[in-house]
CSV table of C-alpha atoms and ligand atoms in Angstrom, one decimal:
chain,number,residue,atom,x,y,z
A,1,MET,CA,-114.6,110.3,180.4
A,2,ASP,CA,-113.3,113.6,181.8
A,3,LYS,CA,-114.8,116.9,180.7
A,4,ILE,CA,-113.5,120.4,181.1
A,5,LEU,CA,-115.9,123.2,182.1
A,6,VAL,CA,-114.8,126.8,181.3
A,7,ARG,CA,-116.7,129.9,182.4
A,8,GLY,CA,-115.4,132.5,180.0
A,9,GLY,CA,-115.0,136.2,180.0
A,10,ARG,CA,-112.0,136.6,182.4
A,11,SER,CA,-108.7,138.1,181.4
A,12,LEU,CA,-105.6,135.9,182.0
A,13,ASN,CA,-103.0,137.5,184.2
A,14,GLY,CA,-99.8,136.2,185.7
A,15,THR,CA,-96.9,134.0,184.9
A,16,VAL,CA,-96.9,130.5,183.4
A,17,PRO,CA,-93.9,128.2,183.0
A,18,ILE,CA,-93.6,126.1,179.9
A,19,SER,CA,-93.0,122.3,179.9
A,20,GLY,CA,-90.6,120.2,177.9
A,21,ALA,CA,-91.7,119.6,174.2
A,22,LYS,CA,-93.8,116.5,173.6
A,23,ASN,CA,-92.5,116.4,170.0
A,24,ALA,CA,-88.9,116.5,171.1
A,25,ALA,CA,-89.3,114.1,174.1
A,26,LEU,CA,-90.9,111.4,171.9
A,27,PRO,CA,-88.1,111.0,169.3
A,28,CYS,CA,-85.4,111.4,172.0
A,29,MET,CA,-87.1,108.5,173.9
A,30,ALA,CA,-87.2,106.4,170.8
A,31,ALA,CA,-83.5,107.2,170.3
A,32,ALA,CA,-82.7,105.4,173.5
A,33,LEU,CA,-83.2,102.1,171.5
A,34,LEU,CA,-80.0,103.0,169.7
A,35,CYS,CA,-78.0,103.3,172.9
A,36,ASP,CA,-75.7,100.6,174.3
A,37,GLY,CA,-76.3,101.9,177.9
A,38,THR,CA,-78.7,104.3,179.5
A,39,LEU,CA,-80.2,107.5,178.1
A,40,ARG,CA,-81.2,110.0,180.7
A,41,LEU,CA,-83.8,112.6,179.7
A,42,THR,CA,-84.8,115.5,181.8
A,43,ASN,CA,-87.5,118.2,181.3
A,44,VAL,CA,-89.8,115.4,180.0
A,45,PRO,CA,-93.4,116.5,180.1
A,46,HIS,CA,-95.8,114.4,182.0
A,47,LEU,CA,-98.3,113.6,179.2
A,48,LYS,CA,-100.3,110.7,177.9
A,49,ASP,CA,-98.2,110.4,174.7
A,50,VAL,CA,-95.1,110.2,176.8
A,51,THR,CA,-96.5,107.4,179.0
A,52,THR,CA,-97.6,105.6,175.8
A,53,MET,CA,-94.0,105.8,174.4
A,54,LEU,CA,-92.7,104.5,177.8
A,55,GLU,CA,-95.1,101.6,177.6
A,56,LEU,CA,-94.0,100.9,174.0
A,57,LEU,CA,-90.3,100.9,175.0
A,58,GLY,CA,-91.1,98.8,178.1
A,59,GLN,CA,-92.7,96.1,176.0
A,60,HIS,CA,-89.7,96.1,173.7
A,61,GLY,CA,-87.7,95.2,176.8
A,62,ALA,CA,-86.3,98.5,177.9
A,63,ALA,CA,-85.7,99.0,181.6
A,64,ILE,CA,-87.2,102.4,182.6
A,65,THR,CA,-87.1,104.5,185.8
A,66,VAL,CA,-88.9,107.8,186.2
A,67,ASP,CA,-87.9,110.1,189.1
A,68,GLU,CA,-90.2,112.5,190.9
A,69,HIS,CA,-89.3,115.4,188.6
A,70,TRP,CA,-90.0,113.3,185.5
A,71,GLY,CA,-86.3,112.7,184.8
A,72,VAL,CA,-86.5,109.5,182.8
A,73,ASP,CA,-83.7,106.8,182.5
A,74,ILE,CA,-84.1,104.4,179.6
A,75,ASP,CA,-81.8,101.4,179.4
A,76,CYS,CA,-82.2,99.4,176.2
A,77,THR,CA,-79.5,96.8,176.7
A,78,GLY,CA,-82.1,94.2,177.4
A,79,VAL,CA,-84.4,94.8,174.4
A,80,ASN,CA,-85.7,91.4,173.2
A,81,ASN,CA,-88.8,92.3,171.1
A,82,THR,CA,-88.8,94.3,167.9
A,83,GLU,CA,-92.6,94.5,167.4
A,84,ALA,CA,-94.7,97.6,168.0
A,85,PRO,CA,-98.2,96.3,168.5
A,86,TYR,CA,-101.5,97.8,167.1
A,87,ASN,CA,-103.0,98.5,170.5
A,88,LEU,CA,-100.2,101.1,171.2
A,89,VAL,CA,-99.5,102.4,167.7
A,90,ARG,CA,-103.2,103.2,167.1
A,91,THR,CA,-103.3,105.5,170.1
A,92,MET,CA,-100.2,107.4,169.0
A,93,ARG,CA,-98.9,107.7,165.5
A,94,ALA,CA,-95.5,108.9,166.8
A,95,SER,CA,-94.9,105.2,167.7
A,96,ILE,CA,-93.6,104.9,164.2
A,97,LEU,CA,-90.4,106.6,165.6
A,98,VAL,CA,-89.2,103.3,167.0
A,99,MET,CA,-89.0,101.8,163.5
A,100,GLY,CA,-85.7,103.4,162.4
A,101,PRO,CA,-83.8,102.8,165.7
A,102,LEU,CA,-85.1,99.1,166.0
A,103,VAL,CA,-83.9,98.3,162.4
A,104,ALA,CA,-80.6,100.1,162.8
A,105,ARG,CA,-79.7,98.4,166.1
A,106,PHE,CA,-81.4,95.0,165.9
A,107,GLY,CA,-81.7,94.4,162.2
A,108,GLU,CA,-85.5,94.1,162.3
A,109,ALA,CA,-88.7,95.9,163.2
A,110,ARG,CA,-92.4,94.9,162.9
A,111,ILE,CA,-94.5,98.1,163.3
A,112,SER,CA,-98.3,98.1,163.1
A,113,LEU,CA,-99.5,100.5,160.5
A,114,PRO,CA,-100.9,103.5,162.3
A,115,GLY,CA,-104.3,103.4,160.6
A,116,GLY,CA,-106.9,106.1,160.2
A,117,CYS,CA,-106.3,109.4,161.8
A,118,ALA,CA,-108.6,112.3,162.5
A,119,ILE,CA,-106.5,114.8,160.7
A,120,GLY,CA,-106.2,113.2,157.2
A,121,SER,CA,-104.7,110.0,155.9
A,122,ARG,CA,-101.1,110.8,157.1
A,123,PRO,CA,-99.2,108.0,155.4
A,124,VAL,CA,-95.7,106.8,156.4
A,125,ASP,CA,-94.5,106.0,152.9
A,126,LEU,CA,-91.5,108.4,153.1
A,127,HIS,CA,-90.2,106.7,156.2
A,128,ILE,CA,-90.4,103.3,154.4
A,129,LYS,CA,-88.9,104.6,151.1
A,130,GLY,CA,-86.0,106.0,153.1
A,131,LEU,CA,-85.2,102.7,154.9
A,132,GLU,CA,-85.5,100.9,151.5
A,133,ALA,CA,-83.0,103.3,150.0
A,134,MET,CA,-80.7,102.4,152.9
A,135,GLY,CA,-80.9,98.7,151.9
A,136,ALA,CA,-83.8,97.5,154.1
A,137,LYS,CA,-86.3,94.9,152.9
A,138,VAL,CA,-89.8,96.0,153.6
A,139,ASN,CA,-93.0,93.9,153.5
A,140,LEU,CA,-96.5,94.8,154.5
A,141,GLU,CA,-98.1,91.9,156.1
A,142,GLY,CA,-101.2,91.6,158.4
A,143,GLY,CA,-101.4,95.3,159.0
A,144,TYR,CA,-97.7,95.4,160.0
A,145,ILE,CA,-94.7,97.0,158.3
A,146,HIS,CA,-92.0,94.3,158.5
A,147,VAL,CA,-88.5,95.8,158.0
A,148,GLN,CA,-85.3,93.8,157.8
A,149,ALA,CA,-81.7,94.8,157.3
A,150,PRO,CA,-78.6,93.1,158.7
A,151,ARG,CA,-76.9,96.5,158.5
A,152,LEU,CA,-78.3,99.7,157.0
A,153,LYS,CA,-76.1,101.5,154.4
A,154,GLY,CA,-75.6,105.2,154.2
A,155,THR,CA,-77.0,106.9,151.1
A,156,ARG,CA,-78.5,110.1,149.7
A,157,ILE,CA,-82.2,110.6,150.4
A,158,VAL,CA,-84.3,113.4,149.0
A,159,PHE,CA,-87.7,113.7,150.7
A,160,ASP,CA,-90.6,114.3,148.3
A,161,LEU,CA,-92.1,116.6,150.9
A,162,VAL,CA,-91.0,117.9,154.3
A,163,THR,CA,-91.8,115.3,157.0
A,164,VAL,CA,-90.8,115.9,160.7
A,165,THR,CA,-91.0,112.3,162.1
A,166,GLY,CA,-89.8,111.0,158.7
A,167,THR,CA,-86.6,113.1,159.0
A,168,GLU,CA,-86.2,112.0,162.6
A,169,ASN,CA,-86.7,108.3,161.9
A,170,LEU,CA,-84.1,108.2,159.1
A,171,MET,CA,-81.7,110.4,161.1
A,172,MET,CA,-81.8,107.8,163.9
A,173,ALA,CA,-81.5,104.9,161.5
A,174,ALA,CA,-78.5,106.5,159.8
A,175,ALA,CA,-76.8,107.1,163.1
A,176,LEU,CA,-75.8,103.4,163.3
A,177,ALA,CA,-75.7,102.7,159.5
A,178,GLU,CA,-72.5,101.9,157.6
A,179,GLY,CA,-71.2,105.0,155.9
A,180,THR,CA,-72.7,108.5,155.4
A,181,THR,CA,-76.3,109.4,154.8
A,182,VAL,CA,-77.4,112.8,153.5
A,183,LEU,CA,-81.1,113.7,154.1
A,184,GLU,CA,-82.2,116.5,151.7
A,185,ASN,CA,-85.4,118.5,151.9
A,186,ALA,CA,-85.2,117.6,155.5
A,187,ALA,CA,-87.5,119.1,158.2
A,188,ARG,CA,-85.9,122.1,160.0
A,189,GLU,CA,-88.1,122.0,163.1
A,190,PRO,CA,-86.4,122.8,166.4
A,191,GLU,CA,-87.4,119.3,167.6
A,192,VAL,CA,-85.3,117.8,164.8
A,193,VAL,CA,-82.3,119.9,166.0
A,194,ASP,CA,-83.0,118.7,169.6
A,195,LEU,CA,-82.9,115.1,168.5
A,196,ALA,CA,-79.7,115.6,166.7
A,197,LEU,CA,-78.2,117.2,169.8
A,198,CYS,CA,-79.3,114.2,171.9
A,199,LEU,CA,-77.9,111.7,169.4
A,200,ASN,CA,-74.6,113.5,169.2
A,201,LYS,CA,-74.3,113.4,173.0
A,202,MET,CA,-74.7,109.6,172.6
A,203,GLY,CA,-71.7,109.6,170.2
A,204,ALA,CA,-73.5,110.0,166.9
A,205,ARG,CA,-72.1,112.3,164.1
A,206,VAL,CA,-75.0,114.3,162.9
A,207,GLU,CA,-74.3,117.6,161.1
A,208,GLY,CA,-76.6,120.3,159.6
A,209,ALA,CA,-79.7,119.7,161.7
A,210,GLY,CA,-81.8,122.9,161.4
A,211,THR,CA,-81.0,123.2,157.7
A,212,ASP,CA,-82.7,121.3,154.9
A,213,ALA,CA,-79.6,119.0,154.4
A,214,ILE,CA,-78.6,116.8,157.3
A,215,THR,CA,-75.5,114.7,157.0
A,216,ILE,CA,-75.1,111.7,159.3
A,217,HIS,CA,-71.8,109.7,159.5
A,218,GLY,CA,-72.7,106.3,160.8
A,219,VAL,CA,-70.9,105.0,163.9
A,220,GLU,CA,-70.5,101.4,165.3
A,221,ARG,CA,-72.3,102.1,168.6
A,222,LEU,CA,-73.9,104.8,170.7
A,223,THR,CA,-73.4,105.0,174.5
A,224,SER,CA,-74.9,106.5,177.7
A,225,ALA,CA,-75.8,110.2,177.7
A,226,SER,CA,-77.9,112.8,179.4
A,227,HIS,CA,-80.1,115.3,177.6
A,228,ALA,CA,-82.6,118.0,178.7
A,229,VAL,CA,-85.6,118.2,176.3
A,230,LEU,CA,-86.2,121.7,174.8
A,231,PRO,CA,-89.3,123.8,175.7
A,232,ASP,CA,-92.6,123.2,174.0
A,233,ARG,CA,-93.1,125.9,171.4
A,234,ILE,CA,-96.7,124.8,170.7
A,235,GLU,CA,-97.6,125.0,174.4
A,236,THR,CA,-95.9,128.4,174.4
A,237,GLY,CA,-97.9,129.6,171.4
A,238,THR,CA,-101.1,128.3,172.9
A,239,PHE,CA,-100.6,130.4,176.1
A,240,MET,CA,-99.6,133.4,174.0
A,241,MET,CA,-102.9,133.1,172.2
A,242,ALA,CA,-104.9,132.5,175.4
A,243,ALA,CA,-103.5,135.8,176.7
A,244,ALA,CA,-104.3,137.6,173.5
A,245,VAL,CA,-107.9,136.3,173.1
A,246,THR,CA,-108.8,137.1,176.7
A,247,GLN,CA,-107.2,140.6,176.6
A,248,GLY,CA,-104.8,139.5,179.3
A,249,ASN,CA,-101.3,140.2,180.5
A,250,VAL,CA,-99.2,137.0,180.7
A,251,THR,CA,-95.5,136.3,181.3
A,252,ILE,CA,-94.4,133.0,179.8
A,253,THR,CA,-91.2,131.6,181.3
A,254,ARG,CA,-88.8,128.7,180.6
A,255,THR,CA,-89.4,128.9,176.9
A,256,ASP,CA,-87.4,129.9,173.8
A,257,PRO,CA,-88.8,132.9,171.9
A,258,THR,CA,-86.5,132.3,168.9
A,259,MET,CA,-88.6,129.2,168.0
A,260,LEU,CA,-91.7,131.2,167.7
A,261,GLU,CA,-90.8,134.0,165.3
A,262,ALA,CA,-93.7,133.5,162.9
A,263,PRO,CA,-96.5,133.2,165.5
A,264,ILE,CA,-95.0,136.3,167.4
A,265,LEU,CA,-95.0,138.4,164.2
A,266,LYS,CA,-98.5,137.3,163.4
A,267,LEU,CA,-99.8,138.2,166.9
A,268,GLN,CA,-98.1,141.6,166.6
A,269,GLN,CA,-99.8,142.1,163.3
A,270,CYS,CA,-103.1,141.5,165.0
A,271,GLY,CA,-102.3,144.3,167.5
A,272,VAL,CA,-101.0,142.1,170.4
A,273,GLU,CA,-98.0,143.5,172.3
A,274,VAL,CA,-95.3,140.8,172.5
A,275,GLU,CA,-91.9,141.4,174.1
A,276,THR,CA,-89.2,138.8,174.5
A,277,GLU,CA,-86.1,138.7,176.7
A,278,GLY,CA,-83.9,135.6,177.2
A,279,ASP,CA,-86.3,132.7,177.9
A,280,VAL,CA,-89.3,134.9,178.7
A,281,ILE,CA,-92.2,136.1,176.5
A,282,ARG,CA,-94.6,138.8,177.7
A,283,VAL,CA,-97.9,139.0,176.0
A,284,ARG,CA,-100.4,141.9,176.5
A,285,SER,CA,-103.5,142.8,174.8
A,286,ASP,CA,-106.1,145.4,175.8
A,287,LYS,CA,-108.3,145.8,172.7
A,288,ARG,CA,-110.0,143.7,170.1
A,289,LEU,CA,-107.6,142.0,167.8
A,290,ARG,CA,-107.2,142.9,164.1
A,291,ALA,CA,-107.9,140.1,161.6
A,292,ALA,CA,-104.9,138.7,159.7
A,293,ASP,CA,-104.4,136.0,157.0
A,294,ILE,CA,-102.4,132.9,157.9
A,295,LYS,CA,-100.9,130.0,156.0
A,296,THR,CA,-99.4,127.0,157.8
A,297,LEU,CA,-96.0,126.0,156.6
A,298,PRO,CA,-93.1,123.8,157.6
A,299,TYR,CA,-90.7,125.5,160.1
A,300,PRO,CA,-89.9,128.3,160.2
A,301,GLY,CA,-93.3,129.1,158.8
A,302,PHE,CA,-96.5,129.3,160.9
A,303,PRO,CA,-97.0,125.9,162.6
A,304,THR,CA,-100.0,123.8,161.7
A,305,ASP,CA,-100.2,122.8,165.4
A,306,LEU,CA,-101.2,126.5,166.2
A,307,GLN,CA,-103.7,126.8,163.3
A,308,ALA,CA,-106.8,125.8,165.3
A,309,GLN,CA,-105.9,128.2,168.1
A,310,MET,CA,-105.5,131.0,165.6
A,311,VAL,CA,-108.9,130.3,164.1
A,312,VAL,CA,-110.3,131.1,167.5
A,313,LEU,CA,-108.5,134.4,167.7
A,314,MET,CA,-109.7,135.3,164.3
A,315,SER,CA,-113.3,134.4,165.2
A,316,VAL,CA,-113.5,137.3,167.5
A,317,ALA,CA,-111.2,139.7,165.6
A,318,GLN,CA,-112.2,142.9,163.8
A,319,GLY,CA,-112.5,142.0,160.1
A,320,ALA,CA,-112.2,138.9,158.0
A,321,SER,CA,-109.2,136.5,157.6
A,322,ILE,CA,-108.3,133.7,155.3
A,323,ILE,CA,-106.5,130.7,157.0
A,324,THR,CA,-104.9,128.2,154.7
A,325,GLU,CA,-103.8,124.8,155.9
A,326,THR,CA,-101.0,123.4,153.7
A,327,ILE,CA,-99.6,120.6,155.9
A,328,PHE,CA,-102.6,118.3,156.6
A,329,GLU,CA,-105.8,117.6,154.8
A,330,ASN,CA,-109.0,117.7,156.9
A,331,ARG,CA,-107.5,119.6,159.8
A,332,PHE,CA,-110.6,121.8,160.3
A,333,MET,CA,-112.7,119.6,162.6
A,334,HIS,CA,-112.6,122.4,165.2
A,335,VAL,CA,-114.6,124.6,162.9
A,336,SER,CA,-118.0,122.9,163.4
A,337,GLU,CA,-117.5,123.1,167.1
A,338,LEU,CA,-116.6,126.8,167.0
A,339,GLN,CA,-119.7,127.4,165.0
A,340,ARG,CA,-121.7,126.1,167.9
A,341,LEU,CA,-120.3,129.0,169.9
A,342,GLY,CA,-121.4,131.5,167.3
A,343,ALA,CA,-118.2,131.8,165.2
A,344,ASP,CA,-118.8,132.8,161.6
A,345,ILE,CA,-116.5,130.5,159.6
A,346,ALA,CA,-116.8,129.0,156.1
A,347,VAL,CA,-114.6,126.1,155.0
A,348,ARG,CA,-113.5,125.7,151.3
A,349,GLY,CA,-111.1,122.8,150.8
A,350,ASN,CA,-108.0,123.6,152.7
A,351,THR,CA,-109.0,127.2,153.4
A,352,VAL,CA,-111.3,128.8,155.9
A,353,LEU,CA,-112.8,132.3,155.8
A,354,VAL,CA,-113.3,133.6,159.2
A,355,ARG,CA,-115.5,136.7,159.7
A,356,GLY,CA,-114.9,138.1,163.2
A,357,VAL,CA,-117.9,138.4,165.5
A,358,GLU,CA,-118.3,140.6,168.6
A,359,LYS,CA,-118.4,137.7,171.0
A,360,LEU,CA,-118.7,133.9,171.2
A,361,ILE,CA,-121.3,132.4,173.5
A,362,GLY,CA,-120.5,129.2,175.5
A,363,ALA,CA,-122.0,125.8,174.5
A,364,PRO,CA,-121.3,122.1,174.9
A,365,VAL,CA,-118.6,121.0,172.4
A,366,MET,CA,-116.5,118.0,171.7
A,367,ALA,CA,-112.7,117.8,171.2
A,368,THR,CA,-111.7,115.9,168.1
A,369,ASP,CA,-107.9,115.9,168.2
A,370,LEU,CA,-105.1,117.3,170.3
A,371,ARG,CA,-104.8,120.9,168.9
A,372,ALA,CA,-108.5,121.2,168.2
A,373,SER,CA,-109.1,120.6,171.9
A,374,ALA,CA,-106.7,123.4,172.8
A,375,SER,CA,-108.6,125.7,170.5
A,376,LEU,CA,-111.9,124.8,172.2
A,377,VAL,CA,-110.4,125.7,175.6
A,378,LEU,CA,-109.3,129.1,174.2
A,379,ALA,CA,-112.7,129.6,172.7
A,380,GLY,CA,-114.3,128.8,176.1
A,381,LEU,CA,-112.0,131.3,177.8
A,382,ALA,CA,-113.1,134.0,175.3
A,383,ALA,CA,-116.8,133.2,175.3
A,384,GLU,CA,-119.5,134.5,177.4
A,385,GLY,CA,-121.0,131.9,179.7
A,386,GLU,CA,-120.2,128.2,180.1
A,387,THR,CA,-118.4,125.9,177.6
A,388,LEU,CA,-118.4,122.2,178.5
A,389,ILE,CA,-115.7,120.3,176.5
A,390,SER,CA,-116.0,116.6,176.3
A,391,ARG,CA,-113.5,114.0,175.1
A,392,VAL,CA,-110.6,116.0,176.7
A,393,TYR,CA,-108.4,112.9,176.7
A,394,HIS,CA,-107.1,114.4,173.5
A,395,ILE,CA,-105.7,117.4,175.3
A,396,ASP,CA,-104.0,115.2,177.9
A,397,ARG,CA,-101.9,113.7,175.1
A,398,GLY,CA,-100.1,117.0,174.6
A,399,TYR,CA,-100.7,119.6,177.3
A,400,GLU,CA,-99.2,119.2,180.8
A,401,ARG,CA,-101.6,120.2,183.5
A,402,ILE,CA,-103.4,122.7,181.2
A,403,GLU,CA,-106.3,123.5,183.6
A,404,GLU,CA,-103.9,124.0,186.6
A,405,LYS,CA,-101.8,126.4,184.5
A,406,LEU,CA,-104.8,128.3,183.3
A,407,LEU,CA,-106.3,128.4,186.8
A,408,ALA,CA,-103.1,130.0,188.1
A,409,LEU,CA,-103.6,132.7,185.5
A,410,GLY,CA,-107.1,133.5,186.8
A,411,ALA,CA,-109.2,131.4,184.4
A,412,ASP,CA,-112.4,129.9,185.7
A,413,ILE,CA,-111.8,126.3,184.5
A,414,GLN,CA,-112.5,123.0,186.1
A,415,ARG,CA,-112.1,119.3,185.2
A,416,LEU,CA,-115.1,117.1,185.8
A,417,HIS,CA,-114.0,113.5,186.3
A,418,GLY,CA,-116.4,110.9,184.9
B,501,UD1,C1,-95.2,116.0,163.2
B,501,UD1,C2,-95.7,116.4,164.6
B,501,UD1,C3,-97.1,117.1,164.5
B,501,UD1,C4,-97.1,118.2,163.5
B,501,UD1,C5,-96.5,117.8,162.2
B,501,UD1,C6,-96.3,118.9,161.2
B,501,UD1,C7,-94.5,114.9,166.1
B,501,UD1,C8,-94.6,113.7,167.0
B,501,UD1,N1,-95.7,115.3,165.5
B,501,UD1,O1,-96.1,115.0,162.8
B,501,UD1,O2,-97.4,117.6,165.8
B,501,UD1,O3,-98.4,118.6,163.3
B,501,UD1,O4,-95.2,117.2,162.4
B,501,UD1,O5,-95.6,119.9,161.8
B,501,UD1,O6,-93.5,115.4,165.9
B,501,UD1,N2,-96.4,112.6,154.8
B,501,UD1,C9,-96.5,111.8,153.8
B,501,UD1,N3,-95.7,110.6,153.8
B,501,UD1,C10,-94.9,110.4,154.9
B,501,UD1,C11,-94.9,111.3,156.0
B,501,UD1,C12,-95.6,112.4,155.9
B,501,UD1,O7,-97.2,112.0,152.8
B,501,UD1,O8,-94.3,109.3,154.9
B,501,UD1,C13,-97.3,113.9,154.8
B,501,UD1,C14,-98.3,114.0,155.9
B,501,UD1,O9,-99.5,113.3,155.5
B,501,UD1,C15,-98.5,115.5,156.0
B,501,UD1,C16,-97.1,116.0,155.7
B,501,UD1,O10,-96.4,115.0,155.1
B,501,UD1,O11,-99.4,115.9,155.0
B,501,UD1,C17,-96.3,116.4,157.0
B,501,UD1,O12,-96.4,115.4,157.9
B,501,UD1,P1,-95.2,115.1,159.0
B,501,UD1,O13,-94.3,116.2,159.0
B,501,UD1,O14,-94.7,113.8,158.7
B,501,UD1,O15,-96.0,115.0,160.3
B,501,UD1,P2,-95.7,114.1,161.5
B,501,UD1,O16,-94.2,113.9,161.6
B,501,UD1,O17,-96.6,112.9,161.6
């Protein structure tokens, strides 16, 4: 298994381009199942989760071509298998995104239950309840969710809590349903808006994405279209924080600052200089950060996917901060690894108290999930000495060429193959 070796203490300087968003690419790829023709996606990031989704679509019977720039053509006219098997679903929970499109287009889906997950139990009950409300018959058998519906029917669905992939799954299902569906208490994440844009290019009639009430007027069929995936706001935020924690000066390009208002404000509150212009963000920091409290919330609040990275910043900030995780239970596995580098952090339920220390000292650590591994890289960059991060396959699920991009900014980072 690959490891990443970071020798810390260098400031990051230079320019880094942002890749397409994993969390927008995955639902858009699943949406290809709805299309009577070919969906062409560009700005698709080259990531493990994306290849897993391609593999999943391929085994459903999709014909897929990928060009040298990671433009992906997905033709689902030959789909002949509506089962998403355990061996793929267990490596990527977002596989659940094929459930809505498969039922809507083919009347049936058998999706393996995702099973345990490192960041809490993460059920999919709201996806299932929504499909049932649209008239689907759902049975759980042999570890699989079996959903059947000759034709889904539009209805009003009020989510018990805000779910991103739940909103996306039902939006896709509703696109081919009979009549109108209204999703209330819907997720407002930019990736939900991107999926709606992609669906509308295919001929769907989705209105209100980006608000908490989305209306979908079902249509008979969706047809070929082309869509460029939006930039990755979590990758953007991670590089902003890497610049801040190393007291660097970094220009982040090909992104969209309007998607990052909460993290930008928080960094400014910590004393980081952040300027935005068009699709560019400039981040500069030349002194120790000030501590600030943070609470993760659904968009437009502070994203849970940047919480672990922020804990690193607060570990070396001046003062103490309270960080509250409201989206996922058990999303503090990075804490025990950061403690190995000398961070002073106490966990109480869904809250951590971080007392900033003068410096972190490198040590061997282990990545436990995608965003936790990004936080360990950041900690390694900030720490004195060597940090060896094992189990970095987690990071390859969600960050395109992270060590290459950091190397170009002057980091001392190296992948050890093994
Ligand atoms: C998506 C993102 C993930 C991000 C998360 C929250 C993708 C592929 N992944 O994950 O990176 O961290 O949003 O911004 O887009 N819940 C239920 N029942 C359900 C569905 C969700 O109880 O049926 C709960 C979850 O356990 C969690 C909360 O709702 O506590 C939010 O989860 P959700 O928004 O669904 O996360 P994902 O869509 O899986």
